[in-house]
Coordinates of C-alpha atoms and ligand atoms in Angstrom, one line a residue:
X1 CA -77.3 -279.6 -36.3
X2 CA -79.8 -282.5 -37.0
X3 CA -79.4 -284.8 -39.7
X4 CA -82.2 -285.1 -42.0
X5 CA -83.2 -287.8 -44.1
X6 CA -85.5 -286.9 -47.0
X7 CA -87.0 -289.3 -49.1
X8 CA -89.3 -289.2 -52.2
X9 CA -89.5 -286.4 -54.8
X10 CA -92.5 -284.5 -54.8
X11 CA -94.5 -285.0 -58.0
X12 CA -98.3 -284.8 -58.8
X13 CA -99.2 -283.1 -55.7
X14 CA -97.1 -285.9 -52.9
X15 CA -94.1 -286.8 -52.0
X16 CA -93.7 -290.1 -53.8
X17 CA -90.7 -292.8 -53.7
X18 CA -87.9 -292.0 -56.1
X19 CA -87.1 -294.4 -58.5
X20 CA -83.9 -295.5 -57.2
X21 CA -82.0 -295.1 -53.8
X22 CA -79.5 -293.3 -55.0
X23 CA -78.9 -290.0 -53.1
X24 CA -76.8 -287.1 -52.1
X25 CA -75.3 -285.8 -49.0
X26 CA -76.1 -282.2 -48.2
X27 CA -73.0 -280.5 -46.3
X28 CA -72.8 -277.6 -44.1
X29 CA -70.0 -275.7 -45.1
X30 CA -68.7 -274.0 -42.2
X31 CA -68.3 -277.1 -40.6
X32 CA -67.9 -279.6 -43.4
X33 CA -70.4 -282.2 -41.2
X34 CA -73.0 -283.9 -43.5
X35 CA -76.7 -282.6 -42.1
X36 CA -79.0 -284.1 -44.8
X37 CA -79.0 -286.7 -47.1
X38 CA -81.7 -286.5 -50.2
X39 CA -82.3 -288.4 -53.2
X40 CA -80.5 -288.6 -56.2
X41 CA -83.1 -288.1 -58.9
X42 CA -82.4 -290.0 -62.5
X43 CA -84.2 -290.0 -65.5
X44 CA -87.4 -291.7 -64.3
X45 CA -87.8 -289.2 -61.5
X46 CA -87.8 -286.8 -64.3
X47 CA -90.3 -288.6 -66.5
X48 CA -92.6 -288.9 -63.9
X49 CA -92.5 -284.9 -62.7
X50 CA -92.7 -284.0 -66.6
X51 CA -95.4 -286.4 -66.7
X52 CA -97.4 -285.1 -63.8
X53 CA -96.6 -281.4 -65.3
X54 CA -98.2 -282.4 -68.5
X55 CA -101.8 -283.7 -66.9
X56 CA -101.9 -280.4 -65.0
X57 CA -101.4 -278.2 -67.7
X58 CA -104.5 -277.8 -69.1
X59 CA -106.5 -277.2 -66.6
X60 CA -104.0 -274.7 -65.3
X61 CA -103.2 -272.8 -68.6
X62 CA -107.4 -272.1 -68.7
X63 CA -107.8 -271.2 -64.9
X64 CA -108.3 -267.3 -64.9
X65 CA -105.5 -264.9 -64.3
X66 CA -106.7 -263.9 -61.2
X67 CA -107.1 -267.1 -59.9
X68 CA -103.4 -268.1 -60.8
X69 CA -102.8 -264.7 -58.8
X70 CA -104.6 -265.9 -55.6
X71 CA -102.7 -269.2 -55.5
X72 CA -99.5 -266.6 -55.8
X73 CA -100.4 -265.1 -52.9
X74 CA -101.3 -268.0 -51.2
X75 CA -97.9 -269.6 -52.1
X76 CA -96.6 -266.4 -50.3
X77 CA -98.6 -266.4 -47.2
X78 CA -97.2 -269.7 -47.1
X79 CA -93.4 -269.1 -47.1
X80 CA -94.0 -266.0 -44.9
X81 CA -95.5 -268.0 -42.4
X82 CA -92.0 -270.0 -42.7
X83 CA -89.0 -267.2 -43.1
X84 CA -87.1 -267.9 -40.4
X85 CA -86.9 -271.9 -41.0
X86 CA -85.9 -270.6 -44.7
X87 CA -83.1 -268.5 -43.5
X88 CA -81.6 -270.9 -41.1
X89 CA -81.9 -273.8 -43.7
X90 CA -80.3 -271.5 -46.6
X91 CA -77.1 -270.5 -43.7
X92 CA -76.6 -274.4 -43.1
X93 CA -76.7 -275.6 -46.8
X94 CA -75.1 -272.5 -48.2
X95 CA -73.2 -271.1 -45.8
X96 CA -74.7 -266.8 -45.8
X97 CA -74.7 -265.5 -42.7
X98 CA -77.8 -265.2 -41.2
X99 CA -78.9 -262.0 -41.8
X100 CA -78.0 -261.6 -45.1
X101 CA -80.2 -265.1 -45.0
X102 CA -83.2 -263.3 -44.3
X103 CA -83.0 -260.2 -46.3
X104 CA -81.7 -261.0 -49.2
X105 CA -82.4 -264.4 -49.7
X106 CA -85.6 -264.8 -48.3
X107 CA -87.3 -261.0 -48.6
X108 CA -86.6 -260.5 -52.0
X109 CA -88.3 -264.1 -53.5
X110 CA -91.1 -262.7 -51.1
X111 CA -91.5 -259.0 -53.2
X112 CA -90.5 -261.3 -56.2
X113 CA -94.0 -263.5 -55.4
X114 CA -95.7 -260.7 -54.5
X115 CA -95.1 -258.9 -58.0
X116 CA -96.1 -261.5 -59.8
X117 CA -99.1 -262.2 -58.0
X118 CA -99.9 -258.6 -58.6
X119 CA -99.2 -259.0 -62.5
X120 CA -100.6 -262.3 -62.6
X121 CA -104.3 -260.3 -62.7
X122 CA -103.8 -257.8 -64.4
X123 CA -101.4 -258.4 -66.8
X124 CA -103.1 -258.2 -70.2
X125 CA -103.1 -261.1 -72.0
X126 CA -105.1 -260.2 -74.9
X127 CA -105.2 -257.2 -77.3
X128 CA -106.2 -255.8 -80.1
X129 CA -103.9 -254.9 -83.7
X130 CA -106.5 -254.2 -85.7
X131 CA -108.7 -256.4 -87.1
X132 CA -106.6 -259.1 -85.4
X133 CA -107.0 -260.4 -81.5
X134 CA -103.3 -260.9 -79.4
X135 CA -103.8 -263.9 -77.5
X136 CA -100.7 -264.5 -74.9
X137 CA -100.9 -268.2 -74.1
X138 CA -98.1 -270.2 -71.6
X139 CA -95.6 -272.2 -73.3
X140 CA -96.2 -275.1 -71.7
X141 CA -94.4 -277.3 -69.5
X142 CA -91.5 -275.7 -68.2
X143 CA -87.8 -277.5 -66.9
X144 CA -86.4 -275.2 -64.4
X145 CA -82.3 -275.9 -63.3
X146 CA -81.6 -273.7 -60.9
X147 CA -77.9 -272.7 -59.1
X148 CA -77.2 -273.0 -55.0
X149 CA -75.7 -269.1 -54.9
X150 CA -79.4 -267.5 -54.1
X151 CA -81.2 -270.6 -54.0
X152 CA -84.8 -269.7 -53.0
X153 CA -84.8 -266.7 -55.2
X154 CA -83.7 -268.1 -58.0
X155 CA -86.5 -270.9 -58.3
X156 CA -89.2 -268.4 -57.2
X157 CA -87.8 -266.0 -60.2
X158 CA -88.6 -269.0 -62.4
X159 CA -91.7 -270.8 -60.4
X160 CA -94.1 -267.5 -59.9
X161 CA -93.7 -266.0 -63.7
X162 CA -94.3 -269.6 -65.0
X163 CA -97.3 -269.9 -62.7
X164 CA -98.5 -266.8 -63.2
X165 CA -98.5 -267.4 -67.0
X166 CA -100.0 -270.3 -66.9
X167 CA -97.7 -272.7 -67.7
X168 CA -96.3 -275.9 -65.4
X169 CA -93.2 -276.3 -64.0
X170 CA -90.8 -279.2 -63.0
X171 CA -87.6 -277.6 -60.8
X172 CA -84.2 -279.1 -60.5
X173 CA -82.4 -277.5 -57.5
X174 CA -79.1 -277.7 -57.6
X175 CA -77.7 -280.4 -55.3
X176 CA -75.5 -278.3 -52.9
X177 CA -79.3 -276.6 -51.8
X178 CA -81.9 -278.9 -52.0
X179 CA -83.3 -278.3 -48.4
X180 CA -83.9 -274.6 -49.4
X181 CA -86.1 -276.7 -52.8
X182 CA -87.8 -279.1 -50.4
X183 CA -89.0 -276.2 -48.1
X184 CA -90.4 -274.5 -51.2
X185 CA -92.1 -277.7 -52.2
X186 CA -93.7 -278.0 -48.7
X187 CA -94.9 -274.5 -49.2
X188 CA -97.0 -275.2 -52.7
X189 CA -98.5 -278.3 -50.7
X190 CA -99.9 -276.3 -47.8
X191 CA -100.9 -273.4 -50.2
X192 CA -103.3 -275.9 -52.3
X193 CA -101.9 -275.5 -55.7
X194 CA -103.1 -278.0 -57.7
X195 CA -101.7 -281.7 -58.1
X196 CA -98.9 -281.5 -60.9
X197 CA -99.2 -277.6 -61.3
X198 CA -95.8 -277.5 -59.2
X199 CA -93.2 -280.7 -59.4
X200 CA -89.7 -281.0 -57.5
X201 CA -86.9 -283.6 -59.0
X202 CA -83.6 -283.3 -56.6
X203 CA -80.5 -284.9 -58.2
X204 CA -77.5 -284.2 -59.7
X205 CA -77.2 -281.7 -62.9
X206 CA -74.8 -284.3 -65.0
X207 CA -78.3 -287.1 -64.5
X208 CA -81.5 -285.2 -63.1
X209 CA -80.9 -281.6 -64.4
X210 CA -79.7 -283.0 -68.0
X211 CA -82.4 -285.2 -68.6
X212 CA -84.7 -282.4 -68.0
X213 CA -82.7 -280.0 -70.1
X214 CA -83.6 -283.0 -72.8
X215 CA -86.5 -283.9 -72.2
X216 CA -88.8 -284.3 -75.6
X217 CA -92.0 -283.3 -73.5
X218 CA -90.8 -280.3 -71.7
X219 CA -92.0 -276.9 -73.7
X220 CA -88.8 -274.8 -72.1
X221 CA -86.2 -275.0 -70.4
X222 CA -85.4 -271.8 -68.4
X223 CA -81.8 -272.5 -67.0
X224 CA -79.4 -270.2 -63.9
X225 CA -76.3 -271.4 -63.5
X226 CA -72.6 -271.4 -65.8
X227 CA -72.2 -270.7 -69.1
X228 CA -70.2 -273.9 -69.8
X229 CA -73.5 -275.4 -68.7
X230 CA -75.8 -272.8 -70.2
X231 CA -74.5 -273.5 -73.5
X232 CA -75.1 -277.1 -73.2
X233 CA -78.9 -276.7 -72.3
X234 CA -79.0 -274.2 -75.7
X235 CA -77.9 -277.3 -77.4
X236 CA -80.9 -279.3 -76.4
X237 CA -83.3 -276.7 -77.0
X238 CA -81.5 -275.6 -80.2
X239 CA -81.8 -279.8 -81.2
X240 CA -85.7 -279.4 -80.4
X241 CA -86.4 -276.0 -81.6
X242 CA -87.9 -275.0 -78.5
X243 CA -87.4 -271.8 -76.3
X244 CA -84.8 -271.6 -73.7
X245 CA -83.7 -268.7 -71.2
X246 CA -80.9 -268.3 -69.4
X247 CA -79.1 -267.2 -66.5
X248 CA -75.5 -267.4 -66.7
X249 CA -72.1 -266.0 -65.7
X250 CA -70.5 -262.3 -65.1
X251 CA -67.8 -260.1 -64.7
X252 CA -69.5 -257.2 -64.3
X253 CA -67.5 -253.8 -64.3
X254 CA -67.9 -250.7 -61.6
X255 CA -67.1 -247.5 -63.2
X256 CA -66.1 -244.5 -60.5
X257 CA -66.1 -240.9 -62.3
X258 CA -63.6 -239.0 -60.9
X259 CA -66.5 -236.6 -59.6
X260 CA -67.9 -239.3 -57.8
X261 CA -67.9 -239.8 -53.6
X262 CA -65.0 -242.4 -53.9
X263 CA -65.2 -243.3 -50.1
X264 CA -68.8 -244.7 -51.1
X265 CA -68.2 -245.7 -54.2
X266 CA -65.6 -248.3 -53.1
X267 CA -67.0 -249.3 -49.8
X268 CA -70.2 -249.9 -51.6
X269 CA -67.8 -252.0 -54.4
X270 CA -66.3 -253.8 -51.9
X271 CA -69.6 -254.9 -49.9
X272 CA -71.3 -255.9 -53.4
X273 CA -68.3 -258.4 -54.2
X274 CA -68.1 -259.5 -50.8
X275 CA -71.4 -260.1 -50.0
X276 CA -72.5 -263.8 -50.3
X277 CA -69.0 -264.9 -50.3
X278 CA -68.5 -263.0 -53.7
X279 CA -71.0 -265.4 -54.9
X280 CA -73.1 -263.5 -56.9
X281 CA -73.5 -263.6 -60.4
X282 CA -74.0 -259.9 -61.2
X283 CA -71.5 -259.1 -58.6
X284 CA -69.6 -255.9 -59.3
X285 CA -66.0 -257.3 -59.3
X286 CA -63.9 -255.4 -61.4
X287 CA -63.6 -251.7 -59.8
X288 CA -62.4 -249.0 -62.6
X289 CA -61.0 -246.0 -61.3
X290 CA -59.3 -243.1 -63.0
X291 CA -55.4 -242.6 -63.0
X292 CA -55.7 -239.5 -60.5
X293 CA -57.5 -241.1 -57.8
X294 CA -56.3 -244.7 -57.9
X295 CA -54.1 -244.9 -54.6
X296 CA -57.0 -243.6 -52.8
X297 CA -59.3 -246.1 -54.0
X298 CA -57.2 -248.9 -53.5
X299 CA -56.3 -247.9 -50.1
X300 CA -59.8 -247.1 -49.2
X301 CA -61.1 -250.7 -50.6
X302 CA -58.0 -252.1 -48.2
X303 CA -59.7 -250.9 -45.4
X304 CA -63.2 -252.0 -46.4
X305 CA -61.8 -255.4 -46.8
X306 CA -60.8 -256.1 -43.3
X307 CA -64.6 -255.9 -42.1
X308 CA -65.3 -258.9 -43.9
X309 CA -63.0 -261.4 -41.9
X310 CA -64.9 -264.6 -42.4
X311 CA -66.6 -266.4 -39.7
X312 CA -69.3 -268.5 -38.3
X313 CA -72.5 -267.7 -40.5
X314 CA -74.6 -268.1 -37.8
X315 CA -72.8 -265.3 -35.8
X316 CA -74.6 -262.3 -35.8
X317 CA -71.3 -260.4 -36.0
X318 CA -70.1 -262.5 -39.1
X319 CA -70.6 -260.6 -42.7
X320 CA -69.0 -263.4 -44.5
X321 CA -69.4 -266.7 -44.2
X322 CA -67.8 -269.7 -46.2
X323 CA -68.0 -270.8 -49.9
X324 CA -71.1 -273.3 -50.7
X325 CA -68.2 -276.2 -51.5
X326 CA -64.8 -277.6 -51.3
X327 CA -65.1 -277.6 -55.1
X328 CA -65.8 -273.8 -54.7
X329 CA -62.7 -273.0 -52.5
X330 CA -60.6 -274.8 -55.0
X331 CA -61.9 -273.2 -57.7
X332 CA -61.6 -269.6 -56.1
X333 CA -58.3 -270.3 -54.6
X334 CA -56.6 -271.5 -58.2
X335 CA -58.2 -268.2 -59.6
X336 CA -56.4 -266.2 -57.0
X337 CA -52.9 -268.0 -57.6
X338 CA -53.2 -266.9 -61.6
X339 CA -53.7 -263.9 -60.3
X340 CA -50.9 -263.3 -58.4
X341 CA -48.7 -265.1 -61.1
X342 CA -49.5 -262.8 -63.8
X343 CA -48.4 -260.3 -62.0
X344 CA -51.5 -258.6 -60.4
X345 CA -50.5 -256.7 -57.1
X346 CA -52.0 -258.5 -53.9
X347 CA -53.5 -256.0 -52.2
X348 CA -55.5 -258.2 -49.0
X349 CA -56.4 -261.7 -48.8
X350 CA -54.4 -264.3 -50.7
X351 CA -54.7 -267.7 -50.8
X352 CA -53.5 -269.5 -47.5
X353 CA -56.5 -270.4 -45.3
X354 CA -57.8 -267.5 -43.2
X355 CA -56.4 -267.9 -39.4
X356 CA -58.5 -270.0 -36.7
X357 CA -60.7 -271.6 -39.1
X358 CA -59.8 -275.4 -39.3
X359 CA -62.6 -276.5 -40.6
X360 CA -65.3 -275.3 -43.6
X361 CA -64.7 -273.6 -47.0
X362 CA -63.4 -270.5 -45.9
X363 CA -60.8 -268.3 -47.8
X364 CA -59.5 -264.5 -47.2
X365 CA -61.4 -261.2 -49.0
X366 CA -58.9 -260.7 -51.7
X367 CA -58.2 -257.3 -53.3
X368 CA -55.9 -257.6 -56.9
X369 CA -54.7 -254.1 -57.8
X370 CA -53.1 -253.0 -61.2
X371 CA -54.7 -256.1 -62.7
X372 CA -55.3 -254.8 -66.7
X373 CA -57.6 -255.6 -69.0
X374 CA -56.2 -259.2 -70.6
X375 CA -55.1 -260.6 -66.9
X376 CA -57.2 -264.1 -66.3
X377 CA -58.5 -262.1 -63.3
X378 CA -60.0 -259.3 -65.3
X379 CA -61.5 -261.9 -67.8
X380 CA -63.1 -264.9 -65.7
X381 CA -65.7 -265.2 -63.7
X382 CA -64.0 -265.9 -60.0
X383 CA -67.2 -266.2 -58.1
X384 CA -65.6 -265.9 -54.7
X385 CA -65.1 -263.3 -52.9
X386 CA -62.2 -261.6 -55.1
X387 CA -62.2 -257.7 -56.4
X388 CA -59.9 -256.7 -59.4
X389 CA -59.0 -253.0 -59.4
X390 CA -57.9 -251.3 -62.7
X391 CA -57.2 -247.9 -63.7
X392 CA -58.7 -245.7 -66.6
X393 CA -56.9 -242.9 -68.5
X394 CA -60.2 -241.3 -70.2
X395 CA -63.9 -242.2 -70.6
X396 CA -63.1 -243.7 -73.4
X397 CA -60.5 -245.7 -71.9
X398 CA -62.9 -246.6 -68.9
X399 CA -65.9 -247.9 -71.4
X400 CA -63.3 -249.7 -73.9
X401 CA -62.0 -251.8 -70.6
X402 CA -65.4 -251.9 -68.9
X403 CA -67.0 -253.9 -72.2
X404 CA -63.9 -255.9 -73.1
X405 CA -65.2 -259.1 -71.7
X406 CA -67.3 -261.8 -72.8
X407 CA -69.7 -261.2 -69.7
X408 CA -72.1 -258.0 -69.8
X409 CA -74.4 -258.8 -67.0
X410 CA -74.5 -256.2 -65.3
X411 CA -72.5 -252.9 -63.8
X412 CA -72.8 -249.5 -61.4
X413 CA -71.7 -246.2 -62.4
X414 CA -71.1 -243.1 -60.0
X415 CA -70.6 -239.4 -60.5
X416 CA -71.3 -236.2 -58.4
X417 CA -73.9 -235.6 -61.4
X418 CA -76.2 -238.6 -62.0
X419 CA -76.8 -237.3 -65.7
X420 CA -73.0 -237.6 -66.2
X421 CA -73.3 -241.3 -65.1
X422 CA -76.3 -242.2 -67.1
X423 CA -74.5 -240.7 -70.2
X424 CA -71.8 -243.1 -69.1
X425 CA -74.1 -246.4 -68.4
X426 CA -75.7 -245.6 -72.0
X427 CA -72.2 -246.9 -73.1
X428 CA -72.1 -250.3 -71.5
X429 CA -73.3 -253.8 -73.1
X430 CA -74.8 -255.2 -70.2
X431 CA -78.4 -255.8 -69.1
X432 CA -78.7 -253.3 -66.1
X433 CA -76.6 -250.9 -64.4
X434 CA -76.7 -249.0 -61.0
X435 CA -76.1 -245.7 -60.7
X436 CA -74.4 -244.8 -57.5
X437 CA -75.4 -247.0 -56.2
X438 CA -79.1 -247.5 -56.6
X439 CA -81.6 -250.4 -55.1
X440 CA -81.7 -253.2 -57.0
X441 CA -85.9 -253.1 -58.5
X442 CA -87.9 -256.4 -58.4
X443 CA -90.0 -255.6 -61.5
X444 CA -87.0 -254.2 -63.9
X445 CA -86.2 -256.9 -66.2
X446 CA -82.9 -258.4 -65.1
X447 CA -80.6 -260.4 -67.4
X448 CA -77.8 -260.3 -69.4
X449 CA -75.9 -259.7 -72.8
X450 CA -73.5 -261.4 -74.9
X451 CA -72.2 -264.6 -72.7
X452 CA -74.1 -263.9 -69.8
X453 CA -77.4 -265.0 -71.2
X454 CA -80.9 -265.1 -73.3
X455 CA -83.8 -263.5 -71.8
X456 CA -85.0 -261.5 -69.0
X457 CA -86.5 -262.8 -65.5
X458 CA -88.0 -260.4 -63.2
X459 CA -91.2 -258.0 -63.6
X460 CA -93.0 -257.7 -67.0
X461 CA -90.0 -258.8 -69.1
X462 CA -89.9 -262.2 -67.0
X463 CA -93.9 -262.6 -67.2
X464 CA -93.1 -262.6 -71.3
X465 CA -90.3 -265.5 -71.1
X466 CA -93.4 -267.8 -70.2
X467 CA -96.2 -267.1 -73.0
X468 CA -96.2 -267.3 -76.7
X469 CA -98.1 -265.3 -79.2
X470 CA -101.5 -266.5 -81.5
X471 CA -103.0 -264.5 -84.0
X472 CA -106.6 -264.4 -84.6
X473 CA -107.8 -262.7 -87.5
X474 CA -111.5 -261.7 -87.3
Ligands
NAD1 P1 -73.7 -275.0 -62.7 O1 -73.9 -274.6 -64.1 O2 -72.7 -276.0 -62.4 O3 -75.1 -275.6 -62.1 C1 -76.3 -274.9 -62.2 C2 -77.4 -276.0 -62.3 O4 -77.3 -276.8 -63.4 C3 -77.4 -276.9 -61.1 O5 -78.8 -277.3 -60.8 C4 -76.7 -278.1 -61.6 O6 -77.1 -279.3 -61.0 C5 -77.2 -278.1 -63.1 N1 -76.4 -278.8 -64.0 C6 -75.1 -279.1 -64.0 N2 -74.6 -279.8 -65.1 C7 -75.7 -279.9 -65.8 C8 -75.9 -280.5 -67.1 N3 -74.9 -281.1 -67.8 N4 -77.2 -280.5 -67.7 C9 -78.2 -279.9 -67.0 N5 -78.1 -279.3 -65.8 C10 -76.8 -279.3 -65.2 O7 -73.5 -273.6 -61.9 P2 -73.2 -273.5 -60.4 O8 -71.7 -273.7 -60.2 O9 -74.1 -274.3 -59.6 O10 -73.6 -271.9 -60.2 C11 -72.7 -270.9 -60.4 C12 -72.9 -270.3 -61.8 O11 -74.2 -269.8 -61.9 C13 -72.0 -269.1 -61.9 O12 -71.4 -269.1 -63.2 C14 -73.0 -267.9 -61.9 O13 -72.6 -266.7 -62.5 C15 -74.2 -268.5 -62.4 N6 -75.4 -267.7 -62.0 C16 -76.0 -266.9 -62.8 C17 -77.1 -266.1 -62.4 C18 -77.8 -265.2 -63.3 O14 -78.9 -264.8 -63.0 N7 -77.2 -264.7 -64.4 C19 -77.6 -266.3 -61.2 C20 -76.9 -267.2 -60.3 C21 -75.8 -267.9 -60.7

């Protein structure tokens, strides 16, 4: 692949010079070869974005709604017209196979857009409580830190509410995916949103992403990424008193009824953890089945397993590629030896490098069985591709281990009768469940409980993160 040298951050409507020449090397990792080097923002790049956010806010904040909606669609036409160069830049900075590439990382920011453009005019933002008028005015100037595991969707699920709100936005991508954040950028240029409305800071999160998390100008900061991090950002906003949402970590559990089609419910399981290299913060990736069919479900998710032998992401036959980073593997790979020395049963997968692979930041689908409830691998977010299976006497049993973490994210439920698995997802703390199943829904809030977060992105819920409230009494 071709090198690519990026200069200049785009602020203000232009690429302009960063500050410094300090920059980053952007690695494929299925091959470990550097194939772009971008610059290292510090806190002047930052300044300057915030600054340029600032200027544009008021003119943006008073355009109509539906004129905030046709630079939405616009925006979309724009990435559309540019799909395939997203997909193949996401594969060679992330490592998804291709496919996967174009569906789920480039299709669903594209519905995510399009709802937004769509709620953008005709969301109401004023109504009446009696004698009092409801205004619903943007925050401001939002700081936007996003993660490299969905790296498209996860800025457009922060720049197209915030837009559509009214409010300006500076992004910091994370620095294993800022091609994906540069293509984005290119996008807003060619759909004429105005100078400032829209600003891009690349950089590291230890220098560009916190001095935007402290930035005394910025209105809120919307963060995805860990919760080690997230809680770091809370501290900045908590210092200012200023709203923050975030994005953070799971362990999210999938609860088979013993009613339920266990040959879907498991190869469904094992696809969700799988998929993306297990890198997927609402991935399903502790299985719960009941004591009577728990053989059968770990053999069944055996056999799943062995279609996901990793490969060259750009390989149409590939369904999993490599993790984003070296850093990645070794974090993944030290989860999976805990695993095996607190006495989980190795089902598939370990962690000795997968066979013919010498290079890139592969490792094997791993499947722990009998892992219960306390086990480091029932308790930690992995995110690689690594499944925990545990067993359930009773319900009761199966909701006390499903909420026993410090996660609640998110979770599926099946059962031959849906009403028996709604009963049953009534009893989680976590922010959405699937039953058997189900497709996941661009306008249903999405976000989590306890540790995994503050806030909802996504549909009308996400729309809200971005305004504030004013009372007029007449
Ligand atoms: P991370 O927290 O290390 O990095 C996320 C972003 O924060 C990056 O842009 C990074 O540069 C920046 N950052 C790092 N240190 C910072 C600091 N001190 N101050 C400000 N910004 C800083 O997370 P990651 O390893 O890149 O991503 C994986 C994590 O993200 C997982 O825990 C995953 O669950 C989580 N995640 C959550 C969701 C969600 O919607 N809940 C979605 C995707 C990823």
């Amino acid at each position: 692949m071709k090198v690519y040298e990026h200069h200049g951050m785009y602020t203000a409507g232009a690429w302009r010079p960063a500050a410094t020449d300090e920059s980053t090397d952007v690695v494929n990792p299925a091959d470990e070869r550097v194939i772009a080097t971008v610059p290292a923002g510090t806190a002047h790049d930052v300044d300057a974005a915030v600054s340029a956010a600032r200027s544009a806010l008021p003119g943006w904040a008073t355009t109509a709604p539906a004129e905030r909606a046709a630079a939405l669609t616009a925006l979309g036409r724009e990435l559309r017209a540019r799909v395939r160069e997203f997909a193949e830049t996401i594969t060679a900075e992330l490592g998804s196979p291709l496919a996967l590439s174009r569906l789920a990382h480039v299709r669903t920011p594209l519905a995510v857009l399009d709802s937004y453009a769509e709620l953008a005019a005709r969301h109401p933002f004023e109504e009446r409580i009696g004698r009092s008028t409801v205004l619903l005015e943007p925050v401001g100037v939002v700081g936007a830190i996003t993660p490299w595991n969905y790296p498209l969707h996860q800025m457009v699920s922060k720049v197209a509410p915030a837009l559509a709100a009214g409010c300006t936005i500076v992004v910091k991508p994370a620095e294993e995916t800022p091609l994906t954040a540069r293509l984005l950028a290119e996008c807003v240029a060619a759909a004429g949103l105005p100078p400032g409305v829209f600003n891009l800071v690349t950089g590291v999160g230890e220098v560009a992403g916190r001095a935007l998390a402290e930035h005394p100008d910025v209105d809120m900061v919307s963060f995805t990424g860990s919760t080690a991090v997230g809680k770091e950002v809370a501290a900045h906003a908590a210092r200012m008193i200023r709203p923050v949402a975030l994005e953070l970590g799971g362990k999210s559990p999938n609860v088979i009824l013993p009613s339920a089609d266990h040959t879907t419910a498991v190869r469904t399981g094992v696809t969700n953890v799988f998929t993306n290299s297990g890198q997927t913060c609402s991935a399903w990736t502790r299985m719960l089945v009941h004591r009577s069919r728990y053989e059968e479900a770990v053999t069944l998710a055996a056999d799943a397993a062995a279609e996901y032998a990793p490969g060259d992401p750009v390989d149409p036959a590939t369904r999993m590629g490599p993790l984003v980073s070296a850093r990645q593997r070794a974090r993944v790979l030290d989860c999976v030896r805990r695993g095996i020395k607190e006495g989980a049963r190795l089902v598939t997968g370990g962690p000795e490098a997968p066979d013919g692979l010498p290079r890139g930041y592969f490792v094997r689908p791993t499947i722990f069985a009998d892992v219960t409830p306390d086990m480091s691998v029932a308790q930690e977010e992995i995110f690689g591709p690594v499944l925990s299976i545990m067993k359930y006497e009773d319900e009761d049993d199966a909701v006390r281990t499903a909420n026993h973490s410090v996660y609640g994210l998110s979770g599926a439920v099946w059962s031959a009768e849906t009403p028996e698995a709604v009963a049953f997802a009534r009893r989680l703390n976590t922010g959405q469940v699937d039953i058997n199943g189900a497709r996941f829904n661009p306008l249903a809030p999405f976000g989590g409980w306890k540790q995994s977060g503050i806030g909802r992105e996504l549909g009308r819920h996400g729309l809200m993160e971005y305004l504030q409230t004013k009372s007029l009494q007449l």
